């Protein structure tokens, strides 16, 4: 096992946030499920029969979006400070001058970030299973959405690690990582809406599906769109769109990883 | 062991190294001395493969440190000026982690850790958290970590910074023992008395370049300099002017209670100077030749307090 991964996991679980964050995460997720469940059943009051499938689907969607939002908030905390903390406590030099390769150092940090996110996802599984038990969604939908969430989170972690390798201080790398998350989650949506409005005004009466794919590029960068199209994969509704999002995210993750390896190799200059 | 040729590394066109040369033979213990910003740390970082030179060459055991950085890291143990530690690790755990990081075979890994624990006197504290150690013990821990993979060359950048006198003496003893065992050392320090004790040769550096200086005979550490004297006295502001007015006397340093003088002619002149000071009403309490390296340093760099 890569000693970096072992060290990172040991130290992370020793920190107070090692148990506080999963607790808060689970509380947040549980509260959301309760809210979604009661909202869905409340709406159905007065109807002859409450459809479990409707409640289940509503709960599942709410939990999925909430989970993604929470993870987008948490991942920069783990990843963007991962290498800057080594610079700040002056241990990066010792790592670089050991026989660990830059890719091993990066891999240790990346895997530890993802493993912690994995822990959060696993702690959230019972909540997801509750939605599953209500019906309306199948295990394939659940798996694809969880897989998509992992890809999104891994991409954000790769970006955070790159910023961490580039900047000297955690505060700067974390701020830039959150900036990148905002660009992905909000700015892409705003840009798409502007493009869509412009296209609609120049092509009146044409359905949205006719919009050229090139104009949809900002949407493929948006994590919520990626998650949304993942819900339709099992039914074959949005398989192509999902595949494009997957490729876009995989490319971003690989590009930032390669840049991060390079930065780790050269980070001795910053010490 | 070390061959450095015309090594240049500048930071935004300033400071760093400018065409620096150095040769260190196997088994030598060389002190690197120079004022702040002279380029000592830059040289150490290039040799430790942390930094790349702009031009010139640095070789360790014949291997260029840039293309052969991985092989060089097996040979070199580097202790930076402000070494970092993982505060929330236990001492043994810290060493085991670095044993893994140095890819020590799983069989010898624990033995290597126990060896350095014993050698550094940390065995009793192996289960303590690193944050509980004093600065001196942390320094020992970092040195122990640096020795885990049995490096043939130690690069020590200000190893005694922040240590109390006893810890410094212990560090000196450890470094001399390592050198006796055949470990080659390049030590940068501002504590010149430490270097005099540890090193077999001193190299001066200023503004990134070599500074020419008299070489000690047969690699012996520089002895006390008989032409530079330190004079301690009762508070006497007039002492500097009295000394400076004497022929063949250069005042290297002065304060209200001490003088450091370079004398032409050496010790035969000192009696005349003491007489002159006494005549001017200066109460001399102590006269002694200055330590060799300190006086060399003052002459080379014109230090003034």
Coordinates of C-alpha atoms in Angstrom, one line a residue:
Chain A
X1 CA 0.0 0.0 0.0
X2 CA 1.2 3.5 -0.9
X3 CA 2.6 4.8 2.5
X4 CA 1.0 8.2 1.7
X5 CA -2.5 6.8 1.6
X6 CA -1.9 5.0 4.9
X7 CA -0.5 8.1 6.5
X8 CA -3.3 10.3 5.2
X9 CA -6.1 8.0 6.4
X10 CA -4.5 7.6 9.8
X11 CA -4.0 11.3 10.3
X12 CA -7.4 12.2 8.9
X13 CA -9.3 9.9 11.1
X14 CA -7.3 11.1 14.1
X15 CA -8.6 14.7 13.5
X16 CA -11.8 15.8 15.1
X17 CA -13.3 16.5 11.7
X18 CA -12.8 12.8 10.9
X19 CA -16.0 12.1 12.8
X20 CA -17.6 15.5 13.0
X21 CA -18.0 15.8 9.2
X22 CA -19.7 12.5 8.6
X23 CA -22.0 13.2 11.6
X24 CA -23.0 16.6 10.2
X25 CA -23.2 15.2 6.7
X26 CA -25.6 12.5 7.9
X27 CA -27.6 14.9 9.9
X28 CA -28.0 17.2 6.9
X29 CA -28.9 14.3 4.6
X30 CA -31.3 12.9 7.1
X31 CA -33.0 16.2 7.6
X32 CA -33.3 16.6 3.8
X33 CA -34.9 13.1 3.5
X34 CA -37.4 13.9 6.2
X35 CA -38.2 17.2 4.5
X36 CA -38.6 15.6 1.1
X37 CA -40.7 12.8 2.5
X38 CA -43.1 15.0 4.3
X39 CA -43.3 17.5 1.5
X40 CA -44.1 14.7 -1.0
X41 CA -46.7 13.1 1.3
X42 CA -48.2 16.5 2.2
X43 CA -48.8 17.3 -1.5
X44 CA -50.5 14.0 -1.9
X45 CA -52.9 14.5 1.0
X46 CA -56.5 14.7 -0.1
X47 CA -55.8 12.4 -3.0
X48 CA -57.4 9.0 -3.0
X49 CA -54.1 7.1 -2.7
X50 CA -50.6 8.2 -2.1
X51 CA -48.2 6.7 -4.6
X52 CA -45.1 5.3 -2.8
X53 CA -43.2 5.5 -6.1
X54 CA -43.9 9.2 -6.4
X55 CA -42.7 9.8 -2.8
X56 CA -39.7 7.5 -3.4
X57 CA -38.6 9.3 -6.6
X58 CA -39.0 12.7 -5.0
X59 CA -37.0 11.6 -2.0
X60 CA -34.3 10.1 -4.2
X61 CA -33.9 13.2 -6.3
X62 CA -33.8 15.4 -3.3
X63 CA -31.2 13.2 -1.5
X64 CA -29.1 13.0 -4.7
X65 CA -29.0 16.7 -5.3
X66 CA -28.4 17.5 -1.6
X67 CA -25.7 14.9 -1.5
X68 CA -24.0 16.4 -4.5
X69 CA -24.3 19.9 -3.0
X70 CA -22.8 18.8 0.3
X71 CA -19.9 17.0 -1.4
X72 CA -19.2 20.0 -3.6
X73 CA -18.9 22.1 -0.5
X74 CA -16.8 19.5 1.4
X75 CA -14.4 18.2 -1.3
X76 CA -12.4 21.5 -1.6
X77 CA -11.8 21.4 2.1
X78 CA -10.0 18.0 1.8
X79 CA -8.3 18.4 -1.5
X80 CA -7.3 22.0 -1.8
X81 CA -5.5 22.0 1.5
X82 CA -3.9 18.6 1.0
X83 CA -0.5 19.7 -0.4
X84 CA -0.5 23.2 0.9
X85 CA -0.6 21.9 4.4
X86 CA 2.6 19.9 3.7
X87 CA 4.2 23.2 2.5
X88 CA 2.9 25.1 5.5
X89 CA 4.2 22.5 8.0
X90 CA 7.4 22.2 5.9
X91 CA 7.1 18.5 5.4
X92 CA 6.8 18.5 1.6
X93 CA 10.5 18.8 1.2
X94 CA 11.0 15.6 3.2
X95 CA 8.4 13.8 1.0
X96 CA 10.0 15.0 -2.3
X97 CA 13.6 14.1 -1.2
X98 CA 12.4 10.7 -0.1
X99 CA 12.0 8.0 -2.7
X100 CA 8.3 8.7 -3.1
X101 CA 7.6 9.8 -6.7
X102 CA 5.5 12.9 -7.3
X103 CA 2.7 10.6 -8.7
X104 CA 2.8 8.6 -5.4
X105 CA 2.5 11.8 -3.3
X106 CA -0.4 13.0 -5.5
X107 CA -2.0 9.5 -5.5
X108 CA -1.8 9.4 -1.7
X109 CA -3.5 12.7 -1.3
X110 CA -6.1 12.1 -4.1
X111 CA -7.0 8.6 -2.8
X112 CA -7.3 9.8 0.8
X113 CA -9.6 12.6 -0.3
X114 CA -11.7 10.2 -2.3
X115 CA -11.7 7.6 0.4
X116 CA -13.1 10.1 2.9
X117 CA -15.7 11.1 0.4
X118 CA -16.4 7.4 -0.1
X119 CA -16.9 7.2 3.7
X120 CA -19.5 9.9 3.5
X121 CA -21.2 8.2 0.6
X122 CA -21.3 5.0 2.5
X123 CA -22.7 6.6 5.6
X124 CA -25.4 8.1 3.4
X125 CA -26.3 4.8 1.8
X126 CA -29.0 3.9 4.4
X127 CA -30.7 7.2 3.6
X128 CA -30.5 6.4 -0.1
X129 CA -31.8 2.9 0.6
X130 CA -34.8 4.4 2.3
X131 CA -35.7 6.2 -0.9
X132 CA -35.1 2.9 -2.8
X133 CA -37.4 1.0 -0.5
X134 CA -40.3 3.5 -1.3
X135 CA -40.1 2.6 -5.0
X136 CA -40.1 4.8 -8.0
X137 CA -36.4 4.2 -8.7
X138 CA -34.4 1.1 -9.3
X139 CA -31.0 0.0 -8.3
X140 CA -29.5 0.9 -11.7
X141 CA -30.7 4.5 -11.3
X142 CA -29.1 4.5 -7.8
X143 CA -25.8 3.0 -9.0
X144 CA -25.5 5.4 -12.0
X145 CA -26.3 8.4 -9.9
X146 CA -23.8 7.4 -7.2
X147 CA -21.2 6.7 -9.9
X148 CA -21.8 10.1 -11.5
X149 CA -21.5 11.7 -8.1
X150 CA -18.2 10.0 -7.6
X151 CA -16.9 11.1 -11.0
X152 CA -17.9 14.7 -10.3
X153 CA -16.4 14.6 -6.8
X154 CA -13.2 13.0 -8.1
X155 CA -12.9 15.7 -10.8
X156 CA -13.3 18.5 -8.2
X157 CA -10.8 16.7 -6.0
X158 CA -8.3 16.6 -8.9
X159 CA -8.8 20.3 -9.5
X160 CA -8.4 21.1 -5.7
X161 CA -5.2 19.1 -5.6
X162 CA -3.8 20.9 -8.6
X163 CA -4.5 24.3 -6.9
X164 CA -3.0 22.8 -3.7
X165 CA 0.1 21.9 -5.6
X166 CA 0.3 25.3 -7.3
X167 CA -0.3 27.7 -4.4
X168 CA 1.7 28.0 -1.3
X169 CA -1.0 28.7 1.2
X170 CA -4.2 26.7 1.9
X171 CA -6.3 29.7 2.1
X172 CA -5.5 30.7 -1.5
X173 CA -5.8 27.2 -2.9
X174 CA -9.1 26.6 -1.1
X175 CA -10.5 30.0 -2.2
X176 CA -9.6 29.2 -5.9
X177 CA -11.0 25.7 -5.6
X178 CA -14.4 27.1 -4.3
X179 CA -14.2 29.6 -7.2
X180 CA -13.8 26.7 -9.6
X181 CA -16.8 24.9 -8.0
X182 CA -18.9 28.0 -8.4
X183 CA -17.8 28.3 -12.1
X184 CA -18.8 24.7 -12.7
X185 CA -22.1 24.8 -10.8
X186 CA -23.3 28.3 -11.3
X187 CA -21.5 30.2 -14.0
X188 CA -21.9 27.4 -16.6
X189 CA -25.6 27.4 -15.9
X190 CA -25.9 31.2 -16.3
X191 CA -23.8 31.1 -19.5
X192 CA -26.0 28.3 -20.9
X193 CA -29.2 30.2 -20.0
X194 CA -27.8 33.3 -21.8
X195 CA -26.9 31.2 -24.9
X196 CA -30.3 29.5 -24.8
X197 CA -32.2 32.8 -24.5
X198 CA -30.2 34.2 -27.5
X199 CA -30.8 31.1 -29.5
X200 CA -34.5 31.0 -28.7
X201 CA -34.9 34.6 -29.8
X202 CA -33.2 33.9 -33.1
X203 CA -35.0 30.5 -33.6
X204 CA -38.5 31.2 -32.5
X205 CA -40.8 28.2 -32.2
X206 CA -38.0 25.6 -32.4
X207 CA -37.8 23.1 -29.6
X208 CA -34.9 23.1 -27.2
X209 CA -33.7 19.7 -28.5
X210 CA -32.9 21.4 -31.8
X211 CA -30.3 23.6 -30.1
X212 CA -26.8 23.0 -31.6
X213 CA -24.7 20.8 -29.3
X214 CA -21.9 23.3 -29.3
X215 CA -24.1 25.8 -27.5
X216 CA -24.8 23.1 -24.9
X217 CA -21.1 22.8 -23.9
X218 CA -21.5 24.9 -20.7
X219 CA -24.2 22.5 -19.7
X220 CA -21.9 19.5 -20.0
X221 CA -19.6 21.1 -17.5
X222 CA -22.3 21.6 -15.0
X223 CA -22.3 18.9 -12.2
X224 CA -26.1 19.2 -11.6
X225 CA -26.8 18.6 -15.3
X226 CA -24.4 15.5 -15.2
X227 CA -26.4 14.2 -12.2
X228 CA -29.7 15.0 -13.8
X229 CA -28.9 13.1 -17.0
X230 CA -27.7 10.2 -15.0
X231 CA -31.3 9.6 -13.8
X232 CA -32.4 8.8 -17.3
X233 CA -29.6 6.4 -18.2
X234 CA -31.3 3.3 -17.0
X235 CA -34.4 4.1 -19.1
X236 CA -32.2 5.0 -22.1
X237 CA -33.5 8.6 -22.2
X238 CA -30.3 10.5 -21.7
X239 CA -27.5 7.9 -22.3
X240 CA -25.7 10.0 -24.9
X241 CA -25.9 13.2 -22.9
X242 CA -24.6 11.3 -19.9
X243 CA -21.7 9.8 -21.9
X244 CA -20.7 13.3 -23.1
X245 CA -20.7 14.6 -19.5
X246 CA -18.7 11.6 -18.4
X247 CA -16.1 12.2 -21.0
X248 CA -15.9 15.9 -20.3
X249 CA -15.4 15.3 -16.5
X250 CA -12.9 12.4 -17.1
X251 CA -10.9 14.7 -19.4
X252 CA -10.9 17.6 -16.9
X253 CA -9.9 15.2 -14.1
X254 CA -7.0 13.7 -16.1
X255 CA -5.8 17.1 -17.3
X256 CA -5.8 18.5 -13.7
X257 CA -4.1 15.4 -12.4
X258 CA -1.3 15.6 -15.0
X259 CA -0.8 19.3 -14.2
X260 CA -0.8 18.5 -10.5
X261 CA 1.9 15.8 -10.9
X262 CA 4.0 18.3 -12.7
X263 CA 3.4 20.9 -10.0
X264 CA 4.3 18.4 -7.2
X265 CA 7.6 17.6 -9.1
X266 CA 8.5 21.3 -9.2
X267 CA 7.1 22.3 -5.9
X268 CA 10.6 22.0 -4.3
X269 CA 11.2 25.5 -5.8
X270 CA 8.5 26.9 -3.5
X271 CA 10.0 25.5 -0.3
Chain B
X1 CA 31.5 12.9 -3.6
X2 CA 30.2 16.4 -4.6
X3 CA 31.3 18.3 -7.7
X4 CA 29.7 21.6 -8.4
X5 CA 30.8 23.5 -11.5
X6 CA 29.7 27.1 -12.3
X7 CA 26.4 26.6 -10.7
X8 CA 23.9 29.4 -11.2
X9 CA 20.5 29.8 -9.9
X10 CA 18.8 33.2 -9.6
X11 CA 15.5 34.2 -8.2
X12 CA 13.9 36.8 -10.4
X13 CA 17.4 37.8 -11.6
X14 CA 18.6 38.4 -8.0
X15 CA 20.1 36.4 -5.1
X16 CA 20.8 32.7 -5.3
X17 CA 24.0 31.3 -6.8
X18 CA 26.3 32.8 -9.4
X19 CA 28.8 30.5 -11.0
X20 CA 29.6 28.7 -7.8
X21 CA 32.2 25.9 -7.6
X22 CA 32.7 23.3 -5.0
X23 CA 34.4 20.0 -4.6
X24 CA 33.9 17.8 -1.6
X25 CA 35.8 14.5 -1.3
X26 CA 34.3 11.4 0.2
X27 CA 34.5 11.4 4.0
X28 CA 35.0 15.1 4.2
X29 CA 33.0 17.3 6.6
X30 CA 32.7 20.7 4.9
X31 CA 31.3 23.8 6.5
X32 CA 29.5 26.3 4.3
X33 CA 29.7 29.8 5.7
X34 CA 28.4 33.1 4.5
X35 CA 26.0 35.9 5.4
X36 CA 22.2 35.7 5.0
X37 CA 21.2 35.5 1.4
X38 CA 24.6 34.3 0.3
X39 CA 23.1 31.3 -1.5
X40 CA 23.8 28.5 1.0
X41 CA 20.3 27.2 1.1
X42 CA 20.0 27.5 -2.7
X43 CA 23.0 25.3 -3.0
X44 CA 21.7 22.8 -0.5
X45 CA 18.3 22.6 -2.2
X46 CA 19.9 22.0 -5.6
X47 CA 22.1 19.2 -4.2
X48 CA 19.1 17.7 -2.4
X49 CA 17.2 17.7 -5.8
X50 CA 14.6 20.1 -4.6
X51 CA 15.5 22.9 -6.9
X52 CA 16.9 23.0 -10.5
X53 CA 19.9 25.2 -11.4
X54 CA 19.6 27.7 -14.2
X55 CA 23.0 26.7 -15.5
X56 CA 26.1 24.8 -14.4
X57 CA 26.3 21.3 -13.1
X58 CA 26.0 19.7 -9.7
X59 CA 27.1 16.0 -9.4
X60 CA 27.0 13.7 -6.5
X61 CA 29.0 10.5 -6.9
X62 CA 29.4 11.4 -10.5
X63 CA 25.6 11.7 -11.1
X64 CA 24.1 14.9 -12.3
X65 CA 21.4 15.8 -9.7
X66 CA 18.9 16.9 -12.3
X67 CA 18.5 13.9 -14.6
X68 CA 19.5 11.4 -11.9
X69 CA 17.5 12.9 -9.1
X70 CA 15.9 9.6 -8.0
X71 CA 19.3 7.8 -7.7
X72 CA 20.8 10.9 -6.0
X73 CA 18.0 10.8 -3.3
X74 CA 19.2 7.3 -2.3
X75 CA 22.6 8.7 -1.6
X76 CA 21.7 11.9 0.1
X77 CA 20.1 12.7 3.4
X78 CA 18.9 16.3 3.5
X79 CA 17.9 18.2 6.7
X80 CA 16.5 21.7 5.8
X81 CA 17.0 24.8 7.8
X82 CA 13.4 24.6 9.3
X83 CA 12.6 20.9 9.2
X84 CA 8.9 20.0 9.4
X85 CA 7.4 17.1 11.3
X86 CA 4.0 15.6 11.5
X87 CA 2.9 16.8 15.0
X88 CA 0.0 14.3 15.3
X89 CA 2.1 11.3 14.6
X90 CA 3.9 9.2 17.2
X91 CA 7.7 9.1 17.0
X92 CA 8.0 5.5 15.9
X93 CA 5.1 5.9 13.5
X94 CA 6.8 9.0 11.9
X95 CA 10.0 7.0 11.3
X96 CA 8.1 4.0 10.0
X97 CA 6.3 6.2 7.5
X98 CA 9.6 7.6 6.2
X99 CA 11.1 4.1 6.2
X100 CA 8.3 3.2 3.8
X101 CA 8.8 6.5 1.9
X102 CA 12.4 5.5 1.4
X103 CA 11.2 2.1 0.2
X104 CA 13.1 0.2 2.8
X105 CA 12.5 -3.6 2.4
X106 CA 9.8 -4.8 4.8
X107 CA 12.3 -7.0 6.6
X108 CA 14.8 -4.4 7.5
X109 CA 12.3 -1.6 7.9
X110 CA 11.6 -2.1 11.6
X111 CA 15.3 -2.8 12.4
X112 CA 16.3 0.4 10.7
X113 CA 13.7 2.4 12.7
X114 CA 14.9 0.8 16.0
X115 CA 18.5 1.5 15.1
X116 CA 17.9 5.2 14.5
X117 CA 15.7 5.4 17.6
X118 CA 18.5 4.0 19.7
X119 CA 21.2 6.1 18.0
X120 CA 19.3 9.3 18.5
X121 CA 18.3 8.4 22.1
X122 CA 14.6 8.5 21.2
X123 CA 13.8 4.9 22.1
X124 CA 12.1 5.9 25.4
X125 CA 9.9 8.4 23.5
X126 CA 9.0 6.2 20.6
X127 CA 5.4 6.1 21.7
X128 CA 5.1 9.8 22.4
X129 CA 3.4 12.1 19.9
X130 CA 5.9 14.3 18.0
X131 CA 4.2 17.4 19.3
X132 CA 5.1 16.5 22.8
X133 CA 8.9 16.6 22.0
X134 CA 11.0 19.7 22.7
X135 CA 12.7 21.4 19.8
X136 CA 16.0 19.7 20.5
X137 CA 14.3 16.2 20.4
X138 CA 12.4 17.1 17.3
X139 CA 15.7 18.1 15.7
X140 CA 17.1 14.7 16.7
X141 CA 14.0 13.0 15.3
X142 CA 14.5 14.8 11.9
X143 CA 18.1 13.8 11.9
X144 CA 17.1 10.2 12.7
X145 CA 14.6 10.3 9.8
X146 CA 17.4 11.7 7.5
X147 CA 19.6 8.7 8.4
X148 CA 17.0 6.0 7.9
X149 CA 18.1 5.0 4.4
X150 CA 21.8 5.1 5.4
X151 CA 22.8 8.1 3.2
X152 CA 26.5 8.4 2.2
X153 CA 26.2 12.2 2.1
X154 CA 24.4 14.5 4.6
X155 CA 23.3 18.0 3.6
X156 CA 22.6 19.9 6.8
X157 CA 21.2 23.4 6.5
X158 CA 21.5 25.2 9.8
X159 CA 21.1 22.0 11.8
X160 CA 21.5 23.8 15.2
X161 CA 19.1 26.6 14.7
X162 CA 17.0 27.1 17.9
X163 CA 18.8 24.5 19.9
X164 CA 19.8 25.2 23.5
X165 CA 23.6 24.8 24.3
X166 CA 23.3 21.2 25.5
X167 CA 21.3 20.1 22.5
X168 CA 23.8 21.8 20.3
X169 CA 26.7 19.9 22.0
X170 CA 24.8 16.7 21.6
X171 CA 24.2 17.4 17.9
X172 CA 27.9 18.2 17.4
X173 CA 28.8 14.9 19.0
X174 CA 26.3 13.0 16.8
X175 CA 27.6 14.7 13.6
X176 CA 31.2 14.0 14.4
X177 CA 30.4 10.4 15.1
X178 CA 28.6 10.1 11.7
X179 CA 31.6 11.6 10.0
X180 CA 33.9 9.1 11.8
X181 CA 31.7 6.4 10.4
X182 CA 32.5 7.7 6.9
X183 CA 29.4 9.8 6.2
X184 CA 30.4 12.8 4.0
X185 CA 28.8 16.1 5.3
X186 CA 28.1 19.5 3.9
X187 CA 27.0 21.7 6.8
X188 CA 25.7 25.2 6.6
X189 CA 25.6 27.2 9.8
X190 CA 25.9 30.6 11.3
X191 CA 27.2 29.1 14.5
X192 CA 30.9 29.2 13.6
X193 CA 32.1 27.5 16.7
X194 CA 30.0 24.4 15.8
X195 CA 31.5 24.3 12.3
X196 CA 35.0 24.6 13.8
X197 CA 34.3 21.6 15.9
X198 CA 32.5 19.5 13.3
X199 CA 34.2 20.4 10.0
X200 CA 37.5 19.5 8.4
X201 CA 37.2 22.3 5.9
X202 CA 35.3 25.6 5.5
X203 CA 34.0 27.1 2.3
X204 CA 33.0 30.7 2.2
X205 CA 30.2 32.0 0.1
X206 CA 28.9 35.5 -0.5
X207 CA 26.3 36.8 -3.0
X208 CA 26.2 33.4 -4.6
X209 CA 29.8 33.2 -5.4
X210 CA 33.0 31.6 -3.9
X211 CA 35.0 33.8 -1.6
X212 CA 38.7 33.2 -1.6
X213 CA 40.2 32.6 1.8
X214 CA 43.3 31.1 3.3
X215 CA 43.0 27.3 3.3
X216 CA 43.7 25.4 6.6
X217 CA 46.8 23.1 6.5
X218 CA 46.0 19.4 5.9
X219 CA 42.3 19.9 6.3
X220 CA 42.7 20.9 10.0
X221 CA 40.1 23.2 11.4
X222 CA 41.2 26.8 11.5
X223 CA 43.0 27.6 14.8
X224 CA 42.6 30.7 16.8
X225 CA 43.8 33.7 14.8
X226 CA 46.8 35.3 16.6
X227 CA 46.5 38.6 14.6
X228 CA 42.9 39.2 15.7
X229 CA 42.3 40.0 19.4
X230 CA 39.2 40.4 21.5
X231 CA 39.5 42.9 24.4
X232 CA 36.9 43.1 27.1
X233 CA 36.8 46.2 29.3
X234 CA 34.8 48.3 31.7
X235 CA 32.4 50.6 29.9
X236 CA 34.7 53.0 27.9
X237 CA 33.2 54.8 24.9
X238 CA 36.7 56.3 24.2
X239 CA 38.3 52.9 23.7
X240 CA 37.5 52.7 20.0
X241 CA 39.1 56.0 19.1
X242 CA 42.2 55.2 21.2
X243 CA 42.6 51.9 19.5
X244 CA 41.9 53.2 16.0
X245 CA 44.5 56.0 16.5
X246 CA 47.3 53.4 17.0
X247 CA 49.4 52.5 14.0
X248 CA 48.8 49.0 12.5
X249 CA 45.5 48.5 14.3
X250 CA 42.2 48.0 12.5
X251 CA 39.0 48.0 14.6
X252 CA 36.8 45.2 13.3
X253 CA 34.1 45.5 16.0
X254 CA 33.5 47.6 19.0
X255 CA 30.9 48.1 21.7
X256 CA 31.1 50.0 24.9
X257 CA 32.6 47.0 26.7
X258 CA 34.5 45.1 24.0
X259 CA 36.8 45.6 21.0
X260 CA 37.9 43.3 18.3
X261 CA 41.1 44.4 16.7
X262 CA 43.2 43.2 13.7
X263 CA 46.9 43.8 14.4
X264 CA 49.8 44.1 12.0
X265 CA 52.6 42.2 13.6
X266 CA 50.4 40.1 15.8
X267 CA 50.9 39.3 19.4
X268 CA 54.0 41.5 20.0
X269 CA 51.8 44.5 19.5
X270 CA 49.1 43.6 22.0
X271 CA 51.1 44.8 25.1
X272 CA 51.5 48.3 23.6
X273 CA 47.8 48.5 22.8
X274 CA 46.8 47.4 26.3
X275 CA 49.2 50.1 27.7
X276 CA 47.7 52.7 25.4
X277 CA 44.2 51.8 26.5
X278 CA 45.1 51.9 30.2
X279 CA 46.8 55.3 29.7
X280 CA 43.6 56.6 28.2
X281 CA 41.7 55.4 31.3
X282 CA 40.2 52.2 29.8
X283 CA 39.9 49.4 32.4
X284 CA 40.9 46.3 30.4
X285 CA 39.5 43.1 32.0
X286 CA 40.4 40.5 29.5
X287 CA 42.5 40.0 26.3
X288 CA 42.4 36.9 24.1
X289 CA 43.1 35.9 20.5
X290 CA 39.8 35.7 18.5
X291 CA 38.6 32.3 17.4
X292 CA 40.0 31.6 13.9
X293 CA 36.8 31.2 11.9
X294 CA 35.1 34.1 13.5
X295 CA 37.9 36.5 12.7
X296 CA 38.2 35.1 9.1
X297 CA 34.5 35.6 8.8
X298 CA 34.8 39.2 10.0
X299 CA 37.6 40.0 7.7
X300 CA 35.9 38.4 4.7
X301 CA 32.5 39.9 5.2
X302 CA 33.4 43.0 7.2
X303 CA 30.8 42.2 9.8
X304 CA 29.8 44.9 12.2
X305 CA 27.4 44.5 15.0

